[in-house]
Amino acid sequence: EVKLSEARPFRGSHVWTERQVARFKYDPATIRWQLYFRTPSERWRKYPSAEPTNNLKALVETLRDDPFHLFWG
C-alpha cells in the first residue's frame, strides 16, 4: 500500500497542514494495483473508471489527470 499526501500552508500562515490524497493498494493474489480517493468524510473509495491493473504508471497518470476532480478539487 502506498499513500500520497499533500502538504501546504494553512490559509497563508506559516503553519503547514497535511492531508492524504490518494492510495494505491496492491493485491498480491491478483498481482494488481487499485487506486483509491479519500472522501470528505475521510473514507477511502475506489476511483471511478480505474480498474485494477498491474500497470502502476497508468494509475499514477489517472491520478495526475483526475478527470472526476476527486483528488485535487
Tab-separated table of C-alpha atoms in Angstrom:
chain	number	residue	atom	x	y	z
A	1	GLU	CA	0.000	0.000	0.000
A	2	VAL	CA	1.243	3.450	-0.934
A	3	LYS	CA	-0.431	6.647	0.265
A	4	LEU	CA	0.093	10.045	-1.318
A	5	SER	CA	-0.182	13.132	0.873
A	6	GLU	CA	-0.373	16.817	0.076
A	7	ALA	CA	1.236	19.412	2.355
A	8	ARG	CA	0.541	23.141	2.152
A	9	PRO	CA	0.482	26.221	4.377
A	10	PHE	CA	-2.768	26.694	6.250
A	11	ARG	CA	-4.552	29.756	4.823
A	12	GLY	CA	-1.374	31.649	4.075
A	13	SER	CA	0.184	31.132	7.514
A	14	HIS	CA	3.496	29.510	8.418
A	15	VAL	CA	1.657	26.509	9.838
A	16	TRP	CA	1.591	23.599	7.412
A	17	THR	CA	-1.227	21.087	7.085
A	18	GLU	CA	-1.105	17.672	5.502
A	19	ARG	CA	-3.886	15.542	4.060
A	20	GLN	CA	-3.886	12.167	2.418
A	21	VAL	CA	-4.972	12.465	-1.199
A	22	ALA	CA	-4.703	9.023	-2.786
A	23	ARG	CA	-3.967	5.411	-2.006
A	24	PHE	CA	-2.549	2.731	-4.259
A	25	LYS	CA	-3.330	-0.693	-2.871
A	26	TYR	CA	-1.571	-3.827	-4.123
A	27	ASP	CA	-3.249	-7.238	-4.143
A	28	PRO	CA	-0.589	-9.968	-4.305
A	29	ALA	CA	-3.210	-12.614	-5.135
A	30	THR	CA	-4.104	-10.908	-8.427
A	31	ILE	CA	-0.791	-9.042	-8.919
A	32	ARG	CA	-2.726	-5.816	-9.472
A	33	TRP	CA	-2.919	-2.290	-8.089
A	34	GLN	CA	-6.121	-0.396	-7.288
A	35	LEU	CA	-6.463	3.397	-6.983
A	36	TYR	CA	-8.498	4.960	-4.156
A	37	PHE	CA	-9.529	8.541	-3.357
A	38	ARG	CA	-10.405	9.976	0.043
A	39	THR	CA	-13.917	11.327	0.591
A	40	PRO	CA	-14.657	14.487	2.609
A	41	SER	CA	-15.752	12.160	5.431
A	42	GLU	CA	-12.228	10.645	5.273
A	43	ARG	CA	-13.248	7.275	3.863
A	44	TRP	CA	-11.361	5.554	1.057
A	45	ARG	CA	-13.333	4.727	-2.106
A	46	LYS	CA	-12.266	3.106	-5.360
A	47	TYR	CA	-11.628	5.677	-8.047
A	48	PRO	CA	-14.330	5.549	-10.781
A	49	SER	CA	-13.195	4.090	-14.094
A	50	ALA	CA	-9.804	2.927	-12.723
A	51	GLU	CA	-9.888	-0.843	-12.906
A	52	PRO	CA	-7.290	-2.915	-11.032
A	53	THR	CA	-4.135	-3.169	-13.111
A	54	ASN	CA	-0.556	-4.373	-12.970
A	55	ASN	CA	0.456	-1.045	-14.550
A	56	LEU	CA	1.076	1.303	-11.625
A	57	LYS	CA	2.232	4.033	-14.012
A	58	ALA	CA	-1.244	4.083	-15.613
A	59	LEU	CA	-2.845	4.666	-12.205
A	60	VAL	CA	-0.390	7.479	-11.457
A	61	GLU	CA	-1.388	9.073	-14.766
A	62	THR	CA	-5.069	8.736	-13.791
A	63	LEU	CA	-4.265	10.480	-10.517
A	64	ARG	CA	-2.432	13.249	-12.372
A	65	ASP	CA	-5.216	13.775	-14.921
A	66	ASP	CA	-8.067	13.313	-12.383
A	67	PRO	CA	-11.000	13.666	-14.816
A	68	PHE	CA	-13.525	13.389	-11.960
A	69	HIS	CA	-11.752	16.056	-9.825
A	70	LEU	CA	-11.696	13.833	-6.743
A	71	PHE	CA	-8.030	14.321	-5.834
A	72	TRP	CA	-7.300	17.974	-6.479
A	73	GLY	CA	-10.780	19.523	-6.411
